[in-house]
Amino acid sequence: MRLLSVLYDRGAARLVRVWRRSLHFRVVSVTLVSSTLLVVTFSWLLASQITASQVGSKLNEAQNQLEQGRVYLEPQFRDRGEAADPGVNGFLRYATALLVPPTSTAPKDAAQNDKAASVPYYVLLEPTNPDFLKAVKPQSPQLEDTRAVQKAVPDDLRRTVKETRKSAYQYVRANPDSQGERPFIVVGTMVNTAMGEFSLYYLYPLDEQVSSASSVRTTVFVTGLALVLLLALLSALITHLVVGPVRIAARTAQRLSAGLLDQRMEVRGEDDLAALATSFNQMAANLQRQINRLEEMSRLQRRFTSDVSHELRTPLTTVRMAADMLFANREDFDPLAARSAELLQAELDRFEDLLTDLLEISRYDAGFAVLDTEAVDLVPIVTRVVERLRPLADRAQVELRTVVPDEPVIAEVDPRRIERVLRNLVGNAVEHGEARPVVVTLADGEGSAAVTVRDHGIGLNTGEDKLVFNRFWRADPSRARQTGGTGLGLSISLEDARLHGGWLEAWGAPGLGAQFRLTVPLRAGDRLLSSPLPLVPADAEPQLGPIPPDEPTRGVRHAS
C-alpha cells in the first residue's frame, strides 16, 4: 500500500507538472474531457428517448389490444346461461386459462380478434368472485399454464384495476412460459357482464424493445467513443499546428537571451503564424543591431575611460610633485596662499582616488578582474579597517564599535578587495552617521562569513537599497560633491563581493538608519545559501513590526 501511495503521489505530481508546463497537453485534455461529457450526455438522452419511444409505442399497442379484448368479451356473456351450462363452462375454461399467441389453438372467434398482435402475448381473465369458478371443471391441458400467467400479474396492478375501475399498466419481470425471466408490460381493465365482473389482463413481452435499446446503446457508445477519439486527434493536430511555432519562437528567444544573436525563426506560408515569425525575426534583427551598437559604445566607453585614466596619470604625477612641494612649504606663504595649497592637495587626493576607481571599474567592465585568494583571518582585517578610519570618525564625532568573535574566522578571500569593501562601507556609515554610533559586526556559520555595518543616521527611503550600488548615485542630488567619495565606492564593492561569489546587500528606513551586509563563502567557489547575520538589524524590528515573508532576510539565520 505504501508503494502504491508513493507511485500515486509521483504520478499525480508528474501530471500536475506536465499540466503546468505543456499548453498542448492542457488543450487536448480540456477538449477530451469536454467532448466526453458532451457525447455521454447526448448519448444518454438519445438512448433514453429511443427506448421511451419504443416502449411507449408498445404500451399504446397493448392498451388498444386490451380495449378490443374488453369490447369483444362483453357480448360473449349475454346469451350464455348459468355457469354450469356446458357452453359457459367451455368458454370460461378458454377465457381464464388460455395462452393466446398468433399461433395458438384458441377458438376462431378469439383467434380472429388476436390477429392484430405482432408478437406472442398472454391473456388472463379472472372473475371478481372466486366462487364463480367452482362450477368450472378445468379439463383443458392449457389450464395448468395459467398459474404462471396469474403469478406474473402483480398484486398492485390488481388492486389498482379493481379500485379505480379503469385500465392501468405496470412493467414487471416475469417467467410465464418457462423461457426465463424477462421484462413484460402488463395492462388490465374491468369487464362488466351479465354474469358478473371480470378482470382482463394482457401480458406483452418487451424482448424486442430491450434488444433494440441494447443495440441503440451499443451503437451510440461506439459512435460516441469514435467521435471523442476523433475530437482528441483533431485537437492534438490543431494544437500542434499552433503550439509548434510558439515553441520554436520560445527556443529561439532562449538562444537569443543566451547571446546567440544570429538565431532566426523559419517563415512558412503567409498566415498569421508566418506573420508572427516575420515580426519575431525583425525584432531579433533590431535587437542584434542595438546590442551590437551598445556593445560597441560600451567598448569605446571602457577604452576611453581606461585611456583617459592612464593618460591622466602622467600630468597628475607632475602636478602632484608640484602640489606636494607647495603643501610642504605652505607655512612660508601668506594665509590665503597656504589655504590654496591645502585645498589643492585635498582635491588632488580626490582626483587620484577617482582615477584609481575608474581604472578598477574599467577592469571589471572589461572582465579582467581576478581574485588573488588566500586563507586569511577576517578578524584582523575588520579591526584594521576600523582603526584606520577611527580618526575620520573622531572628526565626525561618531563612535565606532566592533563586535568580532573570540575565535579566528578563516576564509579563502582576496584580503585587498575585502579590506576595500569594508573601508567603503565603514567610511559611508561614518559620513552619514550624524554623530551617532556605528557598529561593525563579524560572524561566521554554515559555510559563510558576514560583516554588517550599522549606522543610525538618516537611513534610506524605499527602493534606495538597490540604487545605492549604482555608479555616481547620491541619496540627495542637491548635496554638494564636497562630501562623500568618488561615487564609485559601493559599485566597486558590489563587484568585489560578486567576484568572491558573495552578497552585498543594503537595508535602511527613514529615521532608523541603515545597515550594509557583506556575505562571502568560507571556501572559494562554494555556493552561498544563507548568511549568519540578519540584514534587518534587531533594534529596528520592533519599530518596523513583523517582517513580511518576502523581506530580504528570508532564508537567513539570525545570529544568537
Coordinates of C-alpha atoms in Angstrom, one line a residue:
M1 CA 0.0 0.0 0.0
R2 CA 2.8 2.4 0.8
L3 CA 4.4 1.7 -2.5
L4 CA 1.2 2.3 -4.3
S5 CA 0.7 5.5 -2.4
V6 CA 4.2 6.7 -3.4
L7 CA 3.6 5.8 -7.0
Y8 CA 0.3 7.6 -7.0
D9 CA 1.8 10.7 -5.5
R10 CA 4.6 10.7 -8.0
G11 CA 2.2 10.2 -10.9
A12 CA 0.0 13.0 -9.6
A13 CA 2.9 15.3 -9.2
R14 CA 4.2 14.5 -12.7
L15 CA 0.7 15.0 -14.2
V16 CA 0.5 18.4 -12.4
R17 CA 3.9 19.4 -13.7
V18 CA 3.0 18.4 -17.3
W19 CA -0.3 20.3 -17.0
R20 CA 1.5 23.5 -15.9
R21 CA 4.3 23.3 -18.5
S22 CA 2.5 22.0 -21.6
L23 CA -0.1 24.1 -23.4
H24 CA -0.5 21.2 -25.9
F25 CA -1.4 18.8 -23.1
R26 CA -3.9 21.3 -21.5
V27 CA -5.7 22.0 -24.7
V28 CA -6.0 18.3 -25.6
S29 CA -7.1 17.3 -22.1
V30 CA -9.8 20.0 -21.9
T31 CA -11.1 19.1 -25.4
L32 CA -11.1 15.4 -24.5
V33 CA -12.9 15.9 -21.2
S34 CA -15.5 18.4 -22.5
S35 CA -16.2 16.3 -25.6
T36 CA -16.5 13.1 -23.5
L37 CA -19.1 14.8 -21.2
L38 CA -21.0 16.2 -24.2
V39 CA -21.0 12.9 -26.0
V40 CA -22.0 10.9 -22.9
T41 CA -24.9 13.3 -22.1
F42 CA -26.1 13.3 -25.7
S43 CA -25.8 9.5 -26.0
W44 CA -27.8 9.0 -22.7
L45 CA -30.5 11.4 -23.9
L46 CA -30.7 9.8 -27.3
A47 CA -30.8 6.2 -26.0
S48 CA -33.4 7.3 -23.4
Q49 CA -35.6 8.9 -26.0
I50 CA -35.4 6.0 -28.4
T51 CA -36.1 3.5 -25.6
A52 CA -39.0 5.6 -24.3
S53 CA -40.4 5.9 -27.8
Q54 CA -40.3 2.2 -28.4
V55 CA -41.8 1.3 -25.0
G56 CA -44.5 3.9 -25.4
S57 CA -45.4 2.5 -28.8
K58 CA -45.7 -0.9 -27.3
L59 CA -47.8 0.4 -24.4
N60 CA -50.2 2.1 -26.8
E61 CA -50.5 -1.2 -28.8
A62 CA -51.2 -3.1 -25.6
Q63 CA -53.8 -0.6 -24.4
N64 CA -55.6 -0.7 -27.8
Q65 CA -55.5 -4.5 -27.7
L66 CA -56.9 -4.5 -24.2
E67 CA -59.8 -2.3 -25.2
Q68 CA -60.5 -4.5 -28.2
G69 CA -60.5 -7.6 -25.9
R70 CA -62.9 -6.0 -23.5
V71 CA -65.3 -5.0 -26.3
Y72 CA -65.1 -8.5 -27.6
L73 CA -65.7 -10.3 -24.4
E74 CA -68.7 -8.4 -23.0
P75 CA -71.2 -9.6 -25.7
Q76 CA -70.0 -13.2 -25.3
F77 CA -71.7 -13.5 -21.9
R78 CA -75.1 -12.0 -22.9
D79 CA -76.6 -15.2 -24.4
R80 CA -74.8 -17.6 -22.0
G81 CA -76.7 -19.4 -19.3
E82 CA -75.6 -20.3 -15.8
A83 CA -72.0 -21.2 -15.0
A84 CA -73.0 -24.9 -15.0
D85 CA -74.0 -24.7 -18.7
P86 CA -71.6 -26.7 -20.8
G87 CA -71.2 -23.8 -23.2
V88 CA -70.3 -21.4 -20.4
N89 CA -68.0 -24.0 -18.9
G90 CA -66.1 -24.4 -22.1
F91 CA -65.9 -20.6 -22.7
L92 CA -64.7 -19.9 -19.2
R93 CA -62.1 -22.6 -19.4
Y94 CA -60.8 -20.8 -22.5
A95 CA -61.2 -17.3 -21.1
T96 CA -59.5 -18.0 -17.8
A97 CA -56.7 -20.3 -18.8
L98 CA -55.7 -19.5 -22.4
L99 CA -52.3 -18.7 -23.8
V100 CA -53.1 -16.6 -26.9
P101 CA -50.2 -16.2 -29.3
P102 CA -51.0 -15.8 -33.0
T103 CA -50.2 -19.5 -33.5
S104 CA -52.4 -20.7 -30.6
T105 CA -55.2 -23.2 -30.9
A106 CA -57.8 -20.8 -29.5
P107 CA -61.3 -20.8 -30.8
K108 CA -61.7 -19.0 -34.1
D109 CA -63.6 -16.0 -32.8
A110 CA -60.9 -15.2 -30.3
A111 CA -58.1 -16.0 -32.7
Q112 CA -59.6 -13.7 -35.3
N113 CA -59.5 -10.9 -32.7
D114 CA -55.9 -11.6 -31.9
K115 CA -54.5 -11.5 -35.4
A116 CA -53.6 -7.8 -34.9
A117 CA -50.9 -8.8 -32.4
S118 CA -47.4 -8.7 -33.9
V119 CA -45.8 -10.9 -31.2
P120 CA -47.0 -13.7 -28.8
Y121 CA -48.8 -12.3 -25.7
Y122 CA -50.8 -13.7 -22.9
V123 CA -54.4 -13.1 -21.9
L124 CA -55.8 -13.7 -18.4
L125 CA -59.5 -13.3 -17.5
E126 CA -60.3 -13.5 -13.8
P127 CA -63.8 -13.3 -12.1
T128 CA -64.1 -10.9 -9.3
N129 CA -66.0 -13.5 -7.3
P130 CA -63.7 -16.6 -6.8
D131 CA -66.7 -18.8 -6.2
F132 CA -67.7 -18.3 -9.8
L133 CA -65.1 -20.8 -11.0
K134 CA -66.3 -23.6 -8.8
A135 CA -68.7 -24.6 -11.4
V136 CA -66.0 -24.7 -14.0
K137 CA -64.3 -28.1 -14.5
P138 CA -60.8 -27.4 -15.7
Q139 CA -60.2 -30.1 -18.2
S140 CA -58.1 -28.2 -20.7
P141 CA -54.4 -29.1 -20.6
Q142 CA -53.6 -25.4 -21.0
L143 CA -55.3 -24.6 -17.7
E144 CA -52.1 -25.5 -15.8
D145 CA -50.2 -22.9 -17.8
T146 CA -52.3 -20.1 -16.4
R147 CA -50.9 -20.4 -12.9
A148 CA -47.6 -18.9 -14.2
V149 CA -49.5 -16.2 -16.0
Q150 CA -51.6 -15.4 -12.9
K151 CA -48.4 -15.2 -10.9
A152 CA -46.9 -12.8 -13.4
V153 CA -49.7 -10.2 -12.8
P154 CA -48.6 -8.0 -9.8
D155 CA -51.0 -7.6 -6.9
D156 CA -50.5 -3.8 -7.0
L157 CA -52.0 -3.8 -10.5
R158 CA -54.9 -6.0 -9.5
R159 CA -55.8 -3.6 -6.6
T160 CA -55.4 -0.6 -8.8
V161 CA -57.7 -2.0 -11.5
K162 CA -60.4 -3.1 -9.0
E163 CA -60.3 0.2 -7.1
T164 CA -60.2 2.6 -9.9
R165 CA -62.4 0.6 -12.4
K166 CA -60.1 1.9 -15.1
S167 CA -57.4 0.5 -17.2
A168 CA -53.9 0.5 -15.8
Y169 CA -50.5 -0.8 -16.6
Q170 CA -47.2 -1.8 -14.9
Y171 CA -43.7 -3.0 -16.0
V172 CA -42.6 -6.3 -14.5
R173 CA -40.1 -9.1 -14.9
A174 CA -41.8 -12.5 -15.1
N175 CA -41.5 -16.0 -16.4
P176 CA -44.9 -17.1 -17.6
D177 CA -43.7 -19.6 -20.2
S178 CA -40.7 -21.2 -18.6
Q179 CA -38.4 -19.3 -21.0
G180 CA -36.6 -17.4 -18.4
E181 CA -37.4 -14.2 -16.5
R182 CA -37.6 -11.2 -18.9
P183 CA -39.4 -7.8 -19.0
F184 CA -43.2 -7.6 -19.6
I185 CA -45.7 -4.8 -19.8
V186 CA -49.0 -5.8 -18.1
V187 CA -52.2 -3.9 -18.9
G188 CA -55.5 -4.6 -17.2
T189 CA -59.1 -3.4 -17.0
M190 CA -62.5 -4.5 -15.7
V191 CA -65.1 -6.3 -17.9
N192 CA -68.8 -5.9 -16.8
T193 CA -71.1 -8.7 -17.9
A194 CA -74.5 -10.1 -17.0
M195 CA -72.7 -12.9 -15.2
G196 CA -70.6 -10.6 -13.0
E197 CA -67.4 -8.6 -13.1
F198 CA -64.2 -9.9 -14.6
S199 CA -60.6 -8.6 -14.6
L200 CA -58.9 -8.8 -18.0
Y201 CA -55.1 -8.7 -18.3
Y202 CA -52.8 -8.7 -21.3
L203 CA -49.1 -9.5 -20.9
Y204 CA -46.8 -8.3 -23.6
P205 CA -43.2 -9.3 -23.6
L206 CA -40.6 -6.5 -24.2
D207 CA -37.9 -8.7 -25.6
E208 CA -37.8 -6.8 -28.9
Q209 CA -37.7 -3.4 -27.2
V210 CA -34.9 -4.5 -24.8
S211 CA -32.9 -5.9 -27.6
S212 CA -33.4 -2.7 -29.7
A213 CA -32.5 -0.5 -26.7
S214 CA -29.3 -2.5 -26.1
S215 CA -28.4 -2.2 -29.8
V216 CA -29.1 1.5 -29.7
R217 CA -26.9 1.9 -26.6
T218 CA -24.1 -0.1 -28.1
T219 CA -24.3 1.9 -31.4
V220 CA -24.4 5.2 -29.6
F221 CA -21.5 4.2 -27.3
V222 CA -19.3 3.0 -30.2
T223 CA -20.1 6.2 -32.2
G224 CA -19.5 8.4 -29.2
L225 CA -16.2 6.8 -28.4
A226 CA -15.1 7.2 -32.1
L227 CA -16.2 10.8 -32.0
V228 CA -14.3 11.5 -28.8
L229 CA -11.1 9.9 -30.2
L230 CA -11.6 11.9 -33.4
L231 CA -12.0 15.1 -31.5
A232 CA -8.9 14.4 -29.4
L233 CA -6.9 13.7 -32.5
L234 CA -8.2 16.8 -34.2
S235 CA -7.5 19.0 -31.2
A236 CA -4.0 17.5 -30.9
L237 CA -3.3 18.2 -34.5
I238 CA -4.7 21.7 -34.5
T239 CA -2.9 22.5 -31.2
H240 CA 0.4 21.1 -32.6
L241 CA 0.0 23.4 -35.6
V242 CA -0.5 26.4 -33.3
V243 CA 1.8 25.5 -30.4
G244 CA 4.7 24.3 -32.7
P245 CA 5.6 27.7 -33.9
V246 CA 5.2 29.1 -30.4
R247 CA 7.6 26.6 -29.1
I248 CA 10.1 27.3 -31.9
A249 CA 9.7 31.0 -31.0
A250 CA 10.4 30.2 -27.3
R251 CA 13.5 28.2 -28.1
T252 CA 14.7 30.9 -30.5
A253 CA 14.1 33.6 -27.8
Q254 CA 16.1 31.4 -25.3
R255 CA 19.0 31.2 -27.7
L256 CA 18.8 35.0 -28.2
S257 CA 18.9 35.6 -24.5
A258 CA 21.9 33.3 -24.2
G259 CA 23.8 35.5 -26.6
L260 CA 23.2 33.7 -29.9
L261 CA 22.0 36.8 -31.7
D262 CA 22.0 35.3 -35.2
Q263 CA 19.2 32.9 -34.4
R264 CA 16.0 33.3 -36.5
M265 CA 12.7 31.6 -37.0
E266 CA 11.8 29.8 -40.2
V267 CA 9.0 31.6 -42.1
R268 CA 6.5 29.3 -43.8
G269 CA 3.4 30.4 -45.7
E270 CA 1.6 33.7 -45.4
D271 CA -0.8 33.1 -42.5
D272 CA -0.8 34.7 -39.0
L273 CA 1.9 32.3 -37.8
A274 CA 4.1 33.3 -40.7
A275 CA 3.5 37.0 -39.8
L276 CA 4.4 36.2 -36.2
A277 CA 7.7 34.6 -37.4
T278 CA 8.4 37.6 -39.6
S279 CA 7.8 40.1 -36.9
F280 CA 9.9 38.0 -34.4
N281 CA 12.8 37.9 -36.9
Q282 CA 12.6 41.6 -37.4
M283 CA 12.6 42.2 -33.7
A284 CA 15.6 39.9 -33.3
A285 CA 17.4 41.7 -36.1
N286 CA 16.7 45.1 -34.4
L287 CA 17.8 43.8 -31.1
Q288 CA 21.0 42.4 -32.6
R289 CA 21.8 45.8 -34.2
Q290 CA 21.0 47.6 -30.9
I291 CA 23.0 45.2 -28.8
N292 CA 26.0 45.3 -31.2
R293 CA 25.7 49.1 -31.2
L294 CA 25.5 49.3 -27.4
E295 CA 28.4 46.8 -27.1
E296 CA 30.5 48.9 -29.4
M297 CA 29.6 52.1 -27.5
S298 CA 30.4 50.3 -24.2
R299 CA 33.7 49.1 -25.5
L300 CA 34.6 52.6 -26.7
Q301 CA 33.5 54.0 -23.3
R302 CA 35.6 51.4 -21.4
R303 CA 38.5 52.1 -23.7
F304 CA 38.0 55.8 -23.3
T305 CA 37.8 55.6 -19.6
S306 CA 40.9 53.4 -19.4
D307 CA 42.9 55.5 -21.8
V308 CA 41.9 58.8 -20.1
S309 CA 42.8 57.3 -16.7
H310 CA 46.1 56.2 -17.9
E311 CA 46.9 59.3 -19.8
L312 CA 46.0 61.5 -16.8
R313 CA 48.5 59.6 -14.7
T314 CA 51.5 61.4 -16.2
P315 CA 50.3 65.0 -15.8
L316 CA 48.8 64.1 -12.4
T317 CA 52.2 62.9 -11.3
T318 CA 53.7 66.2 -12.3
V319 CA 51.0 68.2 -10.7
R320 CA 51.3 66.0 -7.6
M321 CA 55.0 66.8 -7.3
A322 CA 54.4 70.5 -7.5
A323 CA 51.5 70.3 -5.1
D324 CA 53.5 68.3 -2.6
M325 CA 56.2 71.0 -2.7
L326 CA 53.7 73.8 -2.2
F327 CA 52.0 71.9 0.6
A328 CA 55.3 71.2 2.3
N329 CA 56.3 74.9 2.2
R330 CA 52.8 76.4 2.9
E331 CA 54.0 77.8 6.2
D332 CA 56.2 80.3 4.3
F333 CA 53.2 81.6 2.3
D334 CA 50.6 84.1 3.3
P335 CA 47.4 82.6 4.8
L336 CA 45.4 82.8 1.5
A337 CA 48.2 81.0 -0.5
A338 CA 48.7 78.4 2.3
R339 CA 44.9 77.7 2.3
S340 CA 45.0 77.3 -1.5
A341 CA 47.9 74.8 -1.2
E342 CA 45.9 72.7 1.3
L343 CA 42.8 72.8 -1.0
L344 CA 45.0 71.8 -3.9
Q345 CA 46.4 68.9 -2.0
A346 CA 42.9 67.7 -0.9
E347 CA 41.5 67.9 -4.4
L348 CA 44.4 66.1 -5.9
D349 CA 43.8 63.3 -3.4
R350 CA 40.2 63.1 -4.5
F351 CA 41.2 63.2 -8.2
E352 CA 43.7 60.4 -7.7
D353 CA 41.1 58.3 -5.9
L354 CA 38.7 58.9 -8.8
L355 CA 41.3 57.8 -11.3
T356 CA 42.0 54.7 -9.3
D357 CA 38.3 53.8 -9.0
L358 CA 37.8 54.5 -12.8
L359 CA 40.7 52.1 -13.6
E360 CA 39.2 49.5 -11.3
I361 CA 35.7 49.8 -12.8
S362 CA 37.2 49.6 -16.3
R363 CA 38.9 46.3 -15.3
Y364 CA 35.5 44.9 -14.1
D365 CA 33.8 46.1 -17.3
A366 CA 36.5 44.5 -19.5
G367 CA 36.3 41.3 -17.5
F368 CA 40.0 41.4 -16.5
A369 CA 39.4 41.4 -12.7
V370 CA 40.8 38.3 -11.0
L371 CA 40.9 37.2 -7.4
D372 CA 44.1 36.6 -5.5
T373 CA 42.6 34.4 -2.8
E374 CA 44.3 33.1 0.3
A375 CA 43.2 31.7 3.6
V376 CA 43.1 34.7 6.0
D377 CA 41.6 35.6 9.3
L378 CA 38.9 38.2 8.8
V379 CA 39.1 39.4 12.4
P380 CA 42.3 41.4 12.0
I381 CA 41.1 42.8 8.7
V382 CA 37.9 44.1 10.3
T383 CA 39.9 45.5 13.2
R384 CA 42.5 47.1 10.9
V385 CA 39.9 48.9 8.8
V386 CA 38.1 50.2 11.9
E387 CA 41.3 51.5 13.4
R388 CA 42.4 53.3 10.2
L389 CA 39.0 55.1 10.0
R390 CA 38.8 56.0 13.6
P391 CA 40.5 59.4 13.1
L392 CA 37.8 60.2 10.5
A393 CA 35.1 59.0 12.9
D394 CA 36.6 61.2 15.7
R395 CA 36.4 64.3 13.4
A396 CA 32.8 63.4 12.6
Q397 CA 32.1 62.8 16.3
V398 CA 31.0 59.2 15.5
E399 CA 31.7 56.4 17.9
L400 CA 33.0 53.2 16.2
R401 CA 32.2 49.9 17.8
T402 CA 33.4 46.5 16.8
V403 CA 31.8 43.2 17.6
V404 CA 34.0 40.2 16.5
P405 CA 34.2 36.6 17.7
D406 CA 36.9 35.4 20.0
E407 CA 37.9 32.7 17.6
P408 CA 39.6 33.3 14.2
V409 CA 37.3 33.4 11.2
I410 CA 39.3 31.8 8.4
A411 CA 38.0 32.4 4.9
E412 CA 39.6 32.0 1.4
V413 CA 39.3 35.6 0.1
D414 CA 41.3 38.3 -1.6
P415 CA 42.2 40.3 1.5
R416 CA 42.9 43.5 -0.5
R417 CA 39.4 43.5 -2.0
I418 CA 37.7 42.6 1.2
E419 CA 39.5 45.4 3.0
R420 CA 38.5 47.8 0.3
V421 CA 34.8 46.8 0.6
L422 CA 34.9 47.2 4.4
R423 CA 36.7 50.5 4.1
N424 CA 34.0 51.8 1.7
L425 CA 31.1 50.6 4.0
V426 CA 32.6 51.9 7.2
G427 CA 33.5 55.2 5.6
N428 CA 30.0 55.7 4.2
A429 CA 28.5 54.8 7.6
V430 CA 30.7 57.4 9.4
E431 CA 29.8 60.0 6.8
H432 CA 26.1 59.5 7.1
G433 CA 26.0 58.6 10.8
E434 CA 25.0 62.0 12.0
A435 CA 27.3 61.8 15.1
R436 CA 25.7 58.6 16.2
P437 CA 27.4 55.2 16.9
V438 CA 28.4 52.9 14.0
V439 CA 28.6 49.2 14.8
V440 CA 30.7 46.8 12.8
T441 CA 29.9 43.1 13.4
L442 CA 31.6 40.0 12.2
A443 CA 30.2 36.4 12.4
D444 CA 30.5 33.1 10.7
G445 CA 28.5 29.9 10.4
E446 CA 27.1 27.3 7.9
G447 CA 29.9 27.8 5.4
S448 CA 29.8 31.5 5.2
A449 CA 31.1 34.7 6.9
A450 CA 29.3 38.0 7.2
V451 CA 30.2 41.6 8.2
T452 CA 27.4 44.1 8.9
V453 CA 28.0 47.9 9.2
R454 CA 25.2 49.5 11.1
D455 CA 24.6 53.3 11.4
H456 CA 21.8 55.3 13.0
G457 CA 21.8 58.2 10.6
I458 CA 19.2 59.4 8.1
G459 CA 18.5 56.0 6.6
L460 CA 17.3 55.0 3.2
N461 CA 13.9 55.5 1.5
T462 CA 12.0 52.7 -0.2
G463 CA 13.8 51.4 -3.2
E464 CA 17.1 53.2 -2.4
D465 CA 18.6 49.9 -1.0
K466 CA 19.2 48.9 -4.7
L467 CA 20.1 52.4 -6.0
V468 CA 23.0 52.9 -3.6
F469 CA 25.1 50.5 -5.6
N470 CA 24.7 52.5 -8.9
R471 CA 27.6 54.4 -10.1
F472 CA 27.7 58.1 -9.0
W473 CA 24.3 57.8 -7.3
R474 CA 23.6 60.0 -4.3
A475 CA 20.7 59.9 -1.9
D476 CA 20.4 63.7 -2.1
P477 CA 21.2 65.0 -5.6
S478 CA 21.3 68.6 -4.2
R479 CA 24.1 67.7 -1.8
A480 CA 27.4 69.2 -2.8
R481 CA 30.1 66.9 -4.1
Q482 CA 32.5 68.1 -1.5
T483 CA 31.1 65.5 0.9
G484 CA 31.5 61.8 0.2
G485 CA 33.9 59.9 -2.0
T486 CA 34.1 59.4 -5.8
G487 CA 30.6 57.9 -6.1
L488 CA 32.1 54.6 -7.3
G489 CA 33.0 53.0 -3.9
L490 CA 29.8 51.0 -3.5
S491 CA 29.7 49.9 -7.1
I492 CA 33.3 48.6 -6.8
S493 CA 32.4 46.9 -3.5
L494 CA 29.4 45.2 -5.1
E495 CA 31.7 43.9 -7.9
D496 CA 34.2 42.7 -5.4
A497 CA 31.5 40.8 -3.5
R498 CA 30.3 39.2 -6.7
L499 CA 33.8 38.2 -7.7
H500 CA 34.0 36.3 -4.4
G501 CA 30.7 34.6 -5.1
G502 CA 29.2 36.6 -2.2
W503 CA 26.4 39.1 -1.5
L504 CA 26.5 42.8 -0.7
E505 CA 23.1 44.0 0.5
A506 CA 21.7 47.1 2.0
W507 CA 18.8 47.9 4.3
G508 CA 17.5 51.2 5.5
A509 CA 14.5 53.1 6.8
P510 CA 13.9 56.8 7.2
G511 CA 14.9 57.8 10.7
L512 CA 16.1 54.3 11.6
G513 CA 19.5 54.4 9.9
A514 CA 20.9 51.8 7.5
Q515 CA 22.8 48.6 7.6
F516 CA 25.0 47.0 4.9
R517 CA 25.8 43.3 4.9
L518 CA 28.7 41.6 3.2
T519 CA 28.5 37.8 3.0
V520 CA 31.2 35.6 1.5
P521 CA 31.7 31.8 1.4
L522 CA 34.4 30.4 3.7
R523 CA 35.7 28.3 0.9
A524 CA 36.3 29.8 -2.5
G525 CA 33.9 28.6 -5.1
D526 CA 31.2 27.4 -2.7
R527 CA 27.6 28.5 -3.2
L528 CA 26.0 30.7 -0.6
L529 CA 22.7 29.5 0.9
S530 CA 22.3 31.7 3.9
S531 CA 24.1 34.4 6.0
P532 CA 25.0 34.1 9.6
L533 CA 23.8 37.7 10.3
P534 CA 20.4 39.2 9.6
L535 CA 20.1 42.0 7.1
V536 CA 17.5 43.9 9.1
P537 CA 19.0 44.9 12.5
A538 CA 17.4 43.6 15.6
D539 CA 17.0 47.0 17.2
A540 CA 14.9 48.1 14.2
E541 CA 12.4 45.2 14.1
P542 CA 10.2 46.4 17.0
Q543 CA 9.7 49.7 15.2
L544 CA 9.1 48.1 11.8
G545 CA 6.6 45.5 13.0
P546 CA 6.6 41.9 11.7
I547 CA 8.9 41.4 8.7
P548 CA 6.9 40.2 5.6
P549 CA 7.9 36.9 4.1
D550 CA 9.4 38.5 1.0
E551 CA 11.8 40.6 3.1
P552 CA 15.5 40.1 2.1
T553 CA 16.1 38.2 5.4
R554 CA 14.2 35.2 4.1
G555 CA 16.4 32.1 4.3
V556 CA 18.9 33.8 6.6
R557 CA 19.5 32.6 10.1
H558 CA 19.7 35.1 12.9
A559 CA 22.8 35.1 15.0
S560 CA 22.3 34.0 18.6

